[in-house]
PDB file of C-alpha atoms and ligand atoms in Angstrom:
ATOM      1  CA  MET R   1      10.220  15.746 -12.413  1.00 83.00           C
ATOM      2  CA  ILE R   2      11.835  16.523  -9.096  1.00 91.00           C
ATOM      3  CA  PHE R   3       9.823  14.494  -6.059  1.00 97.00           C
ATOM      4  CA  LYS R   4       9.266  16.518  -2.541  1.00 98.00           C
ATOM      5  CA  ASN R   5       7.693  13.360  -1.525  1.00 98.00           C
ATOM      6  CA  LEU R   6       9.277   9.907  -3.176  1.00 98.00           C
ATOM      7  CA  LEU R   7      13.577   9.203  -2.562  1.00 98.00           C
ATOM      8  CA  ILE R   8      14.244   6.977  -5.919  1.00 98.00           C
ATOM      9  CA  GLU R   9      18.054   5.475  -5.313  1.00 98.00           C
ATOM     10  CA  GLN R  10      19.512   2.777  -8.411  1.00 98.00           C
ATOM     11  CA  LYS R  11      22.021   0.068  -7.246  1.00 97.00           C
ATOM     12  CA  GLY R  12      22.877  -2.103 -10.541  1.00 96.00           C
ATOM     13  CA  SER R  13      19.652  -2.740 -11.983  1.00 96.00           C
ATOM     14  CA  LEU R  14      17.564  -2.550  -9.212  1.00 98.00           C
ATOM     15  CA  GLN R  15      15.988   0.581  -8.399  1.00 98.00           C
ATOM     16  CA  TYR R  16      13.921   1.543  -4.785  1.00 98.00           C
ATOM     17  CA  ILE R  17      11.582   3.876  -5.006  1.00 98.00           C
ATOM     18  CA  ILE R  18      11.376   5.126  -0.884  1.00 98.00           C
ATOM     19  CA  ILE R  19       8.296   6.557   0.542  1.00 98.00           C
ATOM     20  CA  ASN R  20       9.583  10.001   1.784  1.00 98.00           C
ATOM     21  CA  ARG R  21       7.077  11.624   4.766  1.00 98.00           C
ATOM     22  CA  GLU R  22       8.387  10.249   7.777  1.00 98.00           C
ATOM     23  CA  SER R  23       7.033  13.620  10.120  1.00 98.00           C
ATOM     24  CA  LYS R  24       3.417  12.085   8.487  1.00 98.00           C
ATOM     25  CA  LEU R  25       4.764   8.658   8.518  1.00 98.00           C
ATOM     26  CA  ASN R  26       4.655   8.388   5.059  1.00 98.00           C
ATOM     27  CA  ALA R  27       1.514   9.044   4.693  1.00 98.00           C
ATOM     28  CA  LEU R  28      -0.372   8.341   0.852  1.00 98.00           C
ATOM     29  CA  ASN R  29      -1.357  12.457  -0.162  1.00 98.00           C
ATOM     30  CA  ASN R  30      -2.392  13.074  -3.340  1.00 97.00           C
ATOM     31  CA  GLU R  31       1.254  14.448  -3.930  1.00 98.00           C
ATOM     32  CA  THR R  32       2.461  11.721  -3.182  1.00 98.00           C
ATOM     33  CA  ILE R  33       0.065   9.662  -5.058  1.00 98.00           C
ATOM     34  CA  HIS R  34       0.622  11.221  -7.684  1.00 98.00           C
ATOM     35  CA  GLU R  35       4.034  11.603  -7.704  1.00 98.00           C
ATOM     36  CA  LEU R  36       4.044   7.469  -7.041  1.00 98.00           C
ATOM     37  CA  LEU R  37       2.614   6.881 -11.020  1.00 98.00           C
ATOM     38  CA  PHE R  38       5.210   9.921 -12.369  1.00 98.00           C
ATOM     39  CA  ALA R  39       7.695   6.852 -10.420  1.00 98.00           C
ATOM     40  CA  LEU R  40       6.320   4.256 -11.432  1.00 98.00           C
ATOM     41  CA  GLU R  41       6.139   4.850 -15.431  1.00 97.00           C
ATOM     42  CA  SER R  42       9.478   6.018 -15.283  1.00 98.00           C
ATOM     43  CA  ALA R  43      10.676   2.806 -14.096  1.00 98.00           C
ATOM     44  CA  PHE R  44       8.614   0.971 -15.883  1.00 97.00           C
ATOM     45  CA  GLY R  45       9.914   2.690 -19.294  1.00 96.00           C
ATOM     46  CA  ASN R  46      13.379   2.914 -17.956  1.00 97.00           C
ATOM     47  CA  PRO R  47      15.814  -0.461 -19.414  1.00 94.00           C
ATOM     48  CA  GLU R  48      18.319   0.520 -17.083  1.00 96.00           C
ATOM     49  CA  VAL R  49      15.231  -0.958 -13.785  1.00 97.00           C
ATOM     50  CA  ARG R  50      14.683  -4.081 -13.626  1.00 95.00           C
ATOM     51  CA  GLY R  51      12.738  -4.331 -10.053  1.00 98.00           C
ATOM     52  CA  LEU R  52      11.811  -2.427  -7.866  1.00 98.00           C
ATOM     53  CA  ILE R  53      11.848  -2.441  -4.277  1.00 98.00           C
ATOM     54  CA  ILE R  54       9.213   0.173  -2.120  1.00 99.00           C
ATOM     55  CA  THR R  55      10.139   0.784   1.616  1.00 98.00           C
ATOM     56  CA  GLY R  56       9.451   3.980   3.455  1.00 98.00           C
ATOM     57  CA  ALA R  57      11.690   6.533   4.871  1.00 98.00           C
ATOM     58  CA  GLY R  58      12.403   5.987   8.626  1.00 97.00           C
ATOM     59  CA  LYS R  59      12.151   3.243  10.585  1.00 95.00           C
ATOM     60  CA  LYS R  60       7.918   3.743  11.902  1.00 98.00           C
ATOM     61  CA  ALA R  61       6.661   3.342   9.091  1.00 98.00           C
ATOM     62  CA  PHE R  62       6.071   1.241   5.945  1.00 98.00           C
ATOM     63  CA  VAL R  63       2.746   3.736   5.314  1.00 98.00           C
ATOM     64  CA  ALA R  64       0.401   3.686   7.620  1.00 98.00           C
ATOM     65  CA  GLY R  65      -2.849   4.948   5.179  1.00 98.00           C
ATOM     66  CA  ALA R  66      -4.199   7.176   2.547  1.00 98.00           C
ATOM     67  CA  ASP R  67      -3.638  11.151   4.054  1.00 98.00           C
ATOM     68  CA  ILE R  68      -6.268  11.085   6.619  1.00 97.00           C
ATOM     69  CA  ALA R  69      -6.334  14.412   6.713  1.00 97.00           C
ATOM     70  CA  GLU R  70      -7.300  15.344   3.105  1.00 97.00           C
ATOM     71  CA  PHE R  71     -10.341  13.277   3.254  1.00 96.00           C
ATOM     72  CA  ASN R  72     -11.333  15.387   5.875  1.00 95.00           C
ATOM     73  CA  GLY R  73     -14.442  17.245   4.264  1.00 94.00           C
ATOM     74  CA  ILE R  74     -14.506  15.513   1.084  1.00 96.00           C
ATOM     75  CA  ASN R  75     -17.751  14.422  -0.824  1.00 96.00           C
ATOM     76  CA  ALA R  76     -18.651  10.858  -2.545  1.00 95.00           C
ATOM     77  CA  ASP R  77     -17.708  11.986  -5.523  1.00 96.00           C
ATOM     78  CA  GLU R  78     -14.423  14.015  -4.760  1.00 97.00           C
ATOM     79  CA  ALA R  79     -13.839  10.159  -3.086  1.00 96.00           C
ATOM     80  CA  ALA R  80     -13.932   8.291  -6.471  1.00 96.00           C
ATOM     81  CA  ALA R  81     -11.644  10.357  -7.575  1.00 96.00           C
ATOM     82  CA  ILE R  82      -9.026   9.333  -5.180  1.00 96.00           C
ATOM     83  CA  ALA R  83      -9.832   5.780  -4.921  1.00 96.00           C
ATOM     84  CA  LYS R  84      -9.762   5.141  -8.459  1.00 96.00           C
ATOM     85  CA  ILE R  85      -5.896   6.969  -9.394  1.00 97.00           C
ATOM     86  CA  GLY R  86      -5.144   5.216  -6.170  1.00 97.00           C
ATOM     87  CA  HIS R  87      -5.930   2.175  -8.271  1.00 97.00           C
ATOM     88  CA  LYS R  88      -4.299   2.920 -10.969  1.00 98.00           C
ATOM     89  CA  VAL R  89      -1.727   3.257  -9.342  1.00 98.00           C
ATOM     90  CA  PHE R  90      -1.444  -0.049  -7.723  1.00 98.00           C
ATOM     91  CA  ASP R  91      -2.367  -1.678 -10.839  1.00 96.00           C
ATOM     92  CA  LYS R  92       0.267  -0.552 -12.627  1.00 97.00           C
ATOM     93  CA  ILE R  93       2.437  -1.963  -9.901  1.00 98.00           C
ATOM     94  CA  GLU R  94       0.657  -5.454  -9.623  1.00 96.00           C
ATOM     95  CA  ASN R  95       0.466  -5.563 -13.559  1.00 92.00           C
ATOM     96  CA  GLY R  96       3.673  -3.680 -13.833  1.00 94.00           C
ATOM     97  CA  SER R  97       6.177  -6.107 -16.426  1.00 91.00           C
ATOM     98  CA  LYS R  98       9.033  -6.042 -14.048  1.00 96.00           C
ATOM     99  CA  PRO R  99       8.902  -7.290 -10.130  1.00 97.00           C
ATOM    100  CA  VAL R 100       8.358  -5.518  -7.314  1.00 98.00           C
ATOM    101  CA  ILE R 101       9.169  -6.077  -4.138  1.00 98.00           C
ATOM    102  CA  ALA R 102       7.580  -4.376  -0.684  1.00 99.00           C
ATOM    103  CA  ALA R 103       9.724  -3.669   2.214  1.00 99.00           C
ATOM    104  CA  ILE R 104       7.603  -3.605   5.200  1.00 98.00           C
ATOM    105  CA  ASN R 105       9.761  -1.823   7.776  1.00 98.00           C
ATOM    106  CA  GLY R 106       7.671  -0.234  10.208  1.00 98.00           C
ATOM    107  CA  PHE R 107       3.870   0.433  10.245  1.00 98.00           C
ATOM    108  CA  ALA R 108       2.467  -0.909   7.276  1.00 99.00           C
ATOM    109  CA  LEU R 109      -1.442  -0.032   7.325  1.00 98.00           C
ATOM    110  CA  GLY R 110      -4.542   1.366   5.064  1.00 98.00           C
ATOM    111  CA  GLY R 111      -3.057   2.635   1.585  1.00 98.00           C
ATOM    112  CA  GLY R 112       0.008   1.176   2.834  1.00 98.00           C
ATOM    113  CA  LEU R 113      -0.735  -1.681   3.449  1.00 98.00           C
ATOM    114  CA  GLU R 114      -3.114  -1.870   0.518  1.00 98.00           C
ATOM    115  CA  LEU R 115       0.451  -0.491  -1.285  1.00 98.00           C
ATOM    116  CA  ALA R 116       1.923  -4.046  -0.259  1.00 99.00           C
ATOM    117  CA  LEU R 117      -0.943  -6.197  -1.240  1.00 98.00           C
ATOM    118  CA  ALA R 118      -0.753  -4.760  -5.344  1.00 98.00           C
ATOM    119  CA  CYS R 119       3.749  -5.517  -4.566  1.00 98.00           C
ATOM    120  CA  HIS R 120       4.188  -8.998  -5.613  1.00 98.00           C
ATOM    121  CA  ILE R 121       6.297  -9.805  -2.655  1.00 98.00           C
ATOM    122  CA  ARG R 122       5.977  -8.792   0.948  1.00 98.00           C
ATOM    123  CA  ILE R 123       9.187  -8.801   2.884  1.00 98.00           C
ATOM    124  CA  ALA R 124       8.525  -7.513   6.672  1.00 98.00           C
ATOM    125  CA  THR R 125      10.404  -6.605   9.977  1.00 98.00           C
ATOM    126  CA  GLN R 126       9.543  -8.720  13.141  1.00 98.00           C
ATOM    127  CA  ALA R 127       9.077  -4.576  13.714  1.00 97.00           C
ATOM    128  CA  ALA R 128       6.237  -3.976  11.836  1.00 98.00           C
ATOM    129  CA  ARG R 129       2.498  -3.836  12.312  1.00 98.00           C
ATOM    130  CA  LEU R 130      -0.025  -3.939   9.081  1.00 98.00           C
ATOM    131  CA  GLY R 131      -3.414  -3.763   9.202  1.00 98.00           C
ATOM    132  CA  LEU R 132      -6.282  -2.011   7.369  1.00 98.00           C
ATOM    133  CA  PRO R 133      -8.137  -0.243  10.153  1.00 98.00           C
ATOM    134  CA  GLU R 134     -10.314   2.070   7.201  1.00 98.00           C
ATOM    135  CA  VAL R 135     -13.498   0.596   9.917  1.00 97.00           C
ATOM    136  CA  SER R 136     -12.041   3.146  12.860  1.00 97.00           C
ATOM    137  CA  LEU R 137     -12.327   5.905  10.291  1.00 97.00           C
ATOM    138  CA  GLY R 138     -15.985   5.418   8.966  1.00 96.00           C
ATOM    139  CA  LEU R 139     -14.107   3.923   5.625  1.00 97.00           C
ATOM    140  CA  ILE R 140     -13.680   1.066   3.913  1.00 97.00           C
ATOM    141  CA  PRO R 141     -10.391  -0.044   1.549  1.00 97.00           C
ATOM    142  CA  GLY R 142     -10.425   2.204  -1.248  1.00 97.00           C
ATOM    143  CA  TYR R 143      -7.428   0.795  -3.199  1.00 97.00           C
ATOM    144  CA  GLY R 144      -8.192  -2.227  -3.322  1.00 96.00           C
ATOM    145  CA  GLY R 145      -7.388  -3.720  -0.635  1.00 97.00           C
ATOM    146  CA  THR R 146     -11.155  -5.994  -0.588  1.00 95.00           C
ATOM    147  CA  GLN R 147     -10.095  -7.306  -3.302  1.00 94.00           C
ATOM    148  CA  ARG R 148      -6.568  -7.738  -2.686  1.00 96.00           C
ATOM    149  CA  LEU R 149      -6.378  -8.822   0.594  1.00 98.00           C
ATOM    150  CA  THR R 150      -9.368 -11.524   0.368  1.00 96.00           C
ATOM    151  CA  LYS R 151      -7.286 -12.410  -2.761  1.00 94.00           C
ATOM    152  CA  LEU R 152      -4.726 -13.119  -1.058  1.00 97.00           C
ATOM    153  CA  VAL R 153      -5.515 -14.913   3.445  1.00 98.00           C
ATOM    154  CA  GLY R 154      -8.901 -15.266   1.669  1.00 96.00           C
ATOM    155  CA  LYS R 155     -12.519 -14.510   2.800  1.00 97.00           C
ATOM    156  CA  GLY R 156     -12.009 -15.570   7.085  1.00 98.00           C
ATOM    157  CA  LYS R 157      -9.339 -13.505   7.076  1.00 98.00           C
ATOM    158  CA  ALA R 158     -10.035 -10.378   5.390  1.00 98.00           C
ATOM    159  CA  LEU R 159     -13.006 -10.807   6.567  1.00 98.00           C
ATOM    160  CA  GLU R 160     -11.277 -10.982  10.422  1.00 98.00           C
ATOM    161  CA  ILE R 161      -8.926  -7.911   9.953  1.00 98.00           C
ATOM    162  CA  ILE R 162     -11.320  -5.458   7.785  1.00 98.00           C
ATOM    163  CA  LEU R 163     -14.134  -6.082  10.045  1.00 98.00           C
ATOM    164  CA  THR R 164     -11.932  -5.556  13.180  1.00 98.00           C
ATOM    165  CA  ALA R 165      -9.687  -2.858  11.813  1.00 98.00           C
ATOM    166  CA  ASP R 166      -7.171  -5.219  14.391  1.00 98.00           C
ATOM    167  CA  LEU R 167      -3.379  -3.785  14.187  1.00 98.00           C
ATOM    168  CA  ILE R 168      -1.729  -7.693  13.162  1.00 98.00           C
ATOM    169  CA  THR R 169       2.500  -8.453  14.262  1.00 98.00           C
ATOM    170  CA  ALA R 170       4.625  -9.734  11.481  1.00 98.00           C
ATOM    171  CA  GLU R 171       4.797 -12.975  12.499  1.00 98.00           C
ATOM    172  CA  ASP R 172       1.153 -13.546  12.372  1.00 98.00           C
ATOM    173  CA  ALA R 173       0.655 -12.376   9.004  1.00 98.00           C
ATOM    174  CA  PHE R 174       3.174 -14.631   7.622  1.00 98.00           C
ATOM    175  CA  GLN R 175       1.210 -17.456   9.800  1.00 98.00           C
ATOM    176  CA  PHE R 176      -1.570 -17.010   7.356  1.00 97.00           C
ATOM    177  CA  GLY R 177       0.474 -15.941   4.094  1.00 97.00           C
ATOM    178  CA  LEU R 178       0.054 -12.523   3.783  1.00 98.00           C
ATOM    179  CA  VAL R 179       3.761 -11.453   4.320  1.00 98.00           C
ATOM    180  CA  ASN R 180       6.235 -13.940   2.539  1.00 98.00           C
ATOM    181  CA  LYS R 181       8.446 -13.410   4.981  1.00 98.00           C
ATOM    182  CA  VAL R 182       9.825 -11.315   8.238  1.00 98.00           C
ATOM    183  CA  VAL R 183      12.861 -10.056   9.323  1.00 98.00           C
ATOM    184  CA  ALA R 184      15.046  -8.411  11.761  1.00 98.00           C
ATOM    185  CA  PRO R 185      14.941  -4.813  10.662  1.00 97.00           C
ATOM    186  CA  ASP R 186      18.684  -4.511  10.242  1.00 97.00           C
ATOM    187  CA  ASP R 187      18.184  -7.315   7.452  1.00 98.00           C
ATOM    188  CA  LEU R 188      14.917  -5.753   5.620  1.00 98.00           C
ATOM    189  CA  LEU R 189      16.825  -4.581   2.369  1.00 98.00           C
ATOM    190  CA  MET R 190      19.374  -6.874   2.757  1.00 98.00           C
ATOM    191  CA  TYR R 191      17.250  -8.944   2.340  1.00 98.00           C
ATOM    192  CA  ALA R 192      14.601  -7.352  -0.248  1.00 98.00           C
ATOM    193  CA  GLU R 193      17.866  -6.504  -2.413  1.00 98.00           C
ATOM    194  CA  GLU R 194      18.947 -10.815  -2.402  1.00 98.00           C
ATOM    195  CA  LEU R 195      15.849 -11.751  -3.166  1.00 98.00           C
ATOM    196  CA  LEU R 196      15.475  -9.157  -6.321  1.00 98.00           C
ATOM    197  CA  ASN R 197      18.810 -10.488  -7.472  1.00 97.00           C
ATOM    198  CA  LYS R 198      16.940 -14.114  -7.446  1.00 95.00           C
ATOM    199  CA  ILE R 199      14.610 -12.631  -9.288  1.00 94.00           C
ATOM    200  CA  LEU R 200      17.156 -11.423 -11.956  1.00 92.00           C
ATOM    201  CA  THR R 201      19.048 -13.926 -12.918  1.00 91.00           C
ATOM    202  CA  ARG R 202      15.954 -15.084 -14.723  1.00 89.00           C
ATOM    203  CA  SER R 203      14.275 -13.934 -17.278  1.00 86.00           C
ATOM    204  CA  PRO R 204      12.809 -10.958 -17.531  1.00 83.00           C
ATOM    205  CA  LYS R 205      10.521 -11.649 -20.312  1.00 86.00           C
ATOM    206  CA  ALA R 206      10.032 -15.189 -18.261  1.00 85.00           C
ATOM    207  CA  ILE R 207       9.448 -12.526 -15.269  1.00 87.00           C
ATOM    208  CA  GLU R 208       7.085 -10.496 -17.014  1.00 87.00           C
ATOM    209  CA  PHE R 209       4.987 -12.799 -18.526  1.00 85.00           C
ATOM    210  CA  ALA R 210       4.696 -15.342 -15.335  1.00 83.00           C
ATOM    211  CA  ILE R 211       2.885 -11.824 -13.469  1.00 87.00           C
ATOM    212  CA  ASN R 212       0.490 -11.329 -16.463  1.00 81.00           C
ATOM    213  CA  ALA R 213      -0.087 -15.421 -16.524  1.00 79.00           C
ATOM    214  CA  ILE R 214      -0.580 -15.358 -12.663  1.00 83.00           C
ATOM    215  CA  ASN R 215      -2.421 -12.274 -12.482  1.00 83.00           C
ATOM    216  CA  ALA R 216      -4.795 -13.472 -15.274  1.00 79.00           C
ATOM    217  CA  ALA R 217      -5.964 -16.403 -12.670  1.00 78.00           C
ATOM    218  CA  GLU R 218      -8.036 -13.255 -10.900  1.00 78.00           C
ATOM    219  CA  ASN R 219     -10.633 -11.437 -12.656  1.00 62.00           C
ATOM    220  CA  GLN R 220     -10.713  -8.249 -10.226  1.00 57.00           C
ATOM    221  CA  VAL R 221     -12.810  -6.041 -12.251  1.00 59.00           C
ATOM    222  CA  ASP R 222     -16.536  -5.657 -10.841  1.00 64.00           C
ATOM    223  CA  GLY R 223     -14.842  -6.400  -7.817  1.00 67.00           C
ATOM    224  CA  PHE R 224     -13.034  -3.301  -7.548  1.00 77.00           C
ATOM    225  CA  GLN R 225     -15.499  -1.120  -9.432  1.00 77.00           C
ATOM    226  CA  ASN R 226     -17.160  -2.414  -6.446  1.00 71.00           C
ATOM    227  CA  GLU R 227     -15.329  -1.747  -4.574  1.00 81.00           C
ATOM    228  CA  ILE R 228     -14.785   2.150  -5.590  1.00 83.00           C
ATOM    229  CA  LYS R 229     -18.579   2.859  -5.144  1.00 80.00           C
ATOM    230  CA  LEU R 230     -18.600   1.498  -1.960  1.00 78.00           C
ATOM    231  CA  PHE R 231     -15.914   3.758  -0.488  1.00 88.00           C
ATOM    232  CA  ALA R 232     -17.525   6.833  -2.296  1.00 88.00           C
ATOM    233  CA  SER R 233     -20.151   6.008  -0.286  1.00 85.00           C
ATOM    234  CA  CYS R 234     -18.505   6.251   2.621  1.00 87.00           C
ATOM    235  CA  PHE R 235     -17.409  10.211   2.190  1.00 92.00           C
ATOM    236  CA  ALA R 236     -21.686  10.438   2.536  1.00 89.00           C
ATOM    237  CA  THR R 237     -22.521   8.850   5.924  1.00 86.00           C
ATOM    238  CA  ASN R 238     -21.705  11.241   9.236  1.00 89.00           C
ATOM    239  CA  ASP R 239     -20.076   8.645  10.015  1.00 85.00           C
ATOM    240  CA  ALA R 240     -17.273   9.568   7.979  1.00 91.00           C
ATOM    241  CA  LYS R 241     -17.074  12.813   8.746  1.00 93.00           C
ATOM    242  CA  GLU R 242     -16.744  11.804  12.677  1.00 91.00           C
ATOM    243  CA  GLY R 243     -14.630   9.521  12.136  1.00 91.00           C
ATOM    244  CA  ILE R 244     -11.802  11.253  10.326  1.00 94.00           C
ATOM    245  CA  THR R 245     -12.551  14.422  12.353  1.00 95.00           C
ATOM    246  CA  ALA R 246     -12.075  12.956  16.115  1.00 94.00           C
ATOM    247  CA  PHE R 247      -8.626  11.957  14.165  1.00 94.00           C
ATOM    248  CA  LEU R 248      -7.773  14.691  13.948  1.00 95.00           C
ATOM    249  CA  GLU R 249      -8.259  16.445  16.822  1.00 96.00           C
ATOM    250  CA  LYS R 250      -7.031  13.166  18.168  1.00 95.00           C
ATOM    251  CA  ARG R 251      -9.939  11.924  20.385  1.00 95.00           C
ATOM    252  CA  LYS R 252     -12.134   8.649  20.055  1.00 91.00           C
ATOM    253  CA  PRO R 253     -15.233   8.384  17.705  1.00 90.00           C
ATOM    254  CA  ASP R 254     -18.484   8.553  18.720  1.00 89.00           C
ATOM    255  CA  PHE R 255     -20.452   6.745  15.712  1.00 84.00           C
ATOM    256  CA  LYS R 256     -24.050   7.119  15.344  1.00 82.00           C
ATOM    257  CA  GLY R 257     -24.881   4.847  12.425  1.00 72.00           C
ATOM    258  CA  ASN R 258     -25.736   6.638   9.356  1.00 82.00           C
TER     259      ASN R 258
HETATM  260  N1  COA A 301      -3.450  10.463   7.428  1.00 53.48           N
HETATM  261  C1  COA A 301      -2.636  11.826   7.790  1.00 53.48           C
HETATM  262  N2  COA A 301      -2.168  11.606   9.147  1.00 53.48           N
HETATM  263  C2  COA A 301      -1.477  10.971   9.833  1.00 53.48           C
HETATM  264  C3  COA A 301      -1.173   8.944   8.887  1.00 53.48           C
HETATM  265  C4  COA A 301      -2.276   9.284   7.897  1.00 53.48           C
HETATM  266  N3  COA A 301      -2.714   8.165   7.879  1.00 53.48           N
HETATM  267  N4  COA A 301      -1.226   8.491  10.394  1.00 53.48           N
HETATM  268  C5  COA A 301       0.255   9.642  10.935  1.00 53.48           C
HETATM  269  N5  COA A 301      -0.159  10.511  10.654  1.00 53.48           N
HETATM  270  C6  COA A 301      -0.067  11.953  11.498  1.00 53.48           C
HETATM  271  C7  COA A 301       0.279  12.241  12.547  1.00 53.48           C
HETATM  272  O1  COA A 301      -0.946  12.497  12.835  1.00 53.48           O
HETATM  273  C8  COA A 301       1.058  12.026  13.205  1.00 53.48           C
HETATM  274  O2  COA A 301       0.976  14.486  13.235  1.00 53.48           O
HETATM  275  P1  COA A 301       0.793  14.949  13.255  1.00 53.48           P
HETATM  276  O3  COA A 301       3.030  14.882  14.696  1.00 53.48           O
HETATM  277  O4  COA A 301       1.019  16.081  12.798  1.00 53.48           O
HETATM  278  O5  COA A 301       0.405  15.466  14.050  1.00 53.48           O
HETATM  279  C9  COA A 301       2.178  11.815  12.938  1.00 53.48           C
HETATM  280  O6  COA A 301       2.194  11.470  11.790  1.00 53.48           O
HETATM  281  C10 COA A 301       2.525  10.987  13.777  1.00 53.48           C
HETATM  282  O7  COA A 301       1.539   9.850  14.307  1.00 53.48           O
HETATM  283  P2  COA A 301       0.619   9.579  15.555  1.00 53.48           P
HETATM  284  O8  COA A 301      -0.792   9.254  15.324  1.00 53.48           O
HETATM  285  O9  COA A 301       1.654  10.794  16.572  1.00 53.48           O
HETATM  286  O10 COA A 301       1.855   8.888  15.674  1.00 53.48           O
HETATM  287  P3  COA A 301       1.921   7.174  17.476  1.00 53.48           P
HETATM  288  O11 COA A 301       3.468   6.247  16.543  1.00 53.48           O
HETATM  289  O12 COA A 301       1.152   7.748  17.950  1.00 53.48           O
HETATM  290  O13 COA A 301       0.414   6.028  16.165  1.00 53.48           O
HETATM  291  C11 COA A 301      -0.377   5.144  14.421  1.00 53.48           C
HETATM  292  C12 COA A 301       0.514   5.608  14.818  1.00 53.48           C
HETATM  293  C13 COA A 301       0.179   4.702  13.647  1.00 53.48           C
HETATM  294  C14 COA A 301      -0.758   4.069  15.108  1.00 53.48           C
HETATM  295  C15 COA A 301      -0.712   5.769  13.684  1.00 53.48           C
HETATM  296  O14 COA A 301      -0.442   7.350  13.947  1.00 53.48           O
HETATM  297  C16 COA A 301      -2.580   5.615  12.787  1.00 53.48           C
HETATM  298  O15 COA A 301      -3.591   5.322  13.824  1.00 53.48           O
HETATM  299  N6  COA A 301      -2.775   6.304  11.809  1.00 53.48           N
HETATM  300  C17 COA A 301      -3.424   6.639  11.347  1.00 53.48           C
HETATM  301  C18 COA A 301      -3.142   5.211  10.205  1.00 53.48           C
HETATM  302  C19 COA A 301      -4.679   4.443   9.758  1.00 53.48           C
HETATM  303  O16 COA A 301      -5.770   4.425   9.462  1.00 53.48           O
HETATM  304  N7  COA A 301      -4.579   4.734   8.418  1.00 53.48           N
HETATM  305  C20 COA A 301      -6.397   4.322   7.748  1.00 53.48           C
HETATM  306  C21 COA A 301      -6.019   5.410   7.066  1.00 53.48           C
HETATM  307  S1  COA A 301      -7.502   5.872   5.534  1.00 53.48           S
END
């Protein structure tokens, strides 16, 4: 498959998947999500790939979210389909047989933070900004964020992050365990590679089983299904229409609460 929105780079037994839509801050449109699914299936099925680093092209963004332009005018059924394919991709990362590190090189917002949350380890640069700003669009996170963030940082902090829609500095994210390490921008990939290469010196089968065992500590199914339903329901509201339109028109939304 020739990718339009991803760059794949092999370095020894580690592989980079680089989200490459720099002009849209690497926002995940439908095509990119499908390419990501294909790239992950290829990487997990390729014995020459033993671990993955996911990052964003350019200096500004890891991934600034799902592509809001594609939310414009869609109905609840279409939104459910979008959420389901996103869940499929991110579940594949979280439950995959190989370690995946998110190298967060800038904005990791909405679906971008949800992508990072699905990875096994998150490394961020000092300049990175993280957040789940969906409620400012009249939406809720729809790619697993309500579940994975809550499990990672606890209910209180997850509520604060999701309800305020605030952007969080990398240092703050480190303080409450949202990222594993903060490094200088120029050191990001070197650090991520060192960490992944250390993991790759351990037993691949034990790594696979450890990921599986740790994931089994959480029973995710009901929460995720519930999230898909609620995400889809947002698209039946006027607030979502207003939030999406306002973003595209580069103005502040005027929410009516219906
Ligand atoms: N979906 C679609 N397009 C997006 C996007 C997204 N999630 N995030 C950024 N873009 C686009 C912008 O529309 C703009 O495109 P244009 O040049 O064709 O107008 C381009 O990327 C650059 O973004 P811009 O907003 O001009 O950069 P900025 O430095 O002023 O602001 C952000 C950066 C990240 C604060 C801002 O882009 C933003 O708030 N993005 C949306 C974040 C979000 O809500 N994500 C959750 C989605 S569910």
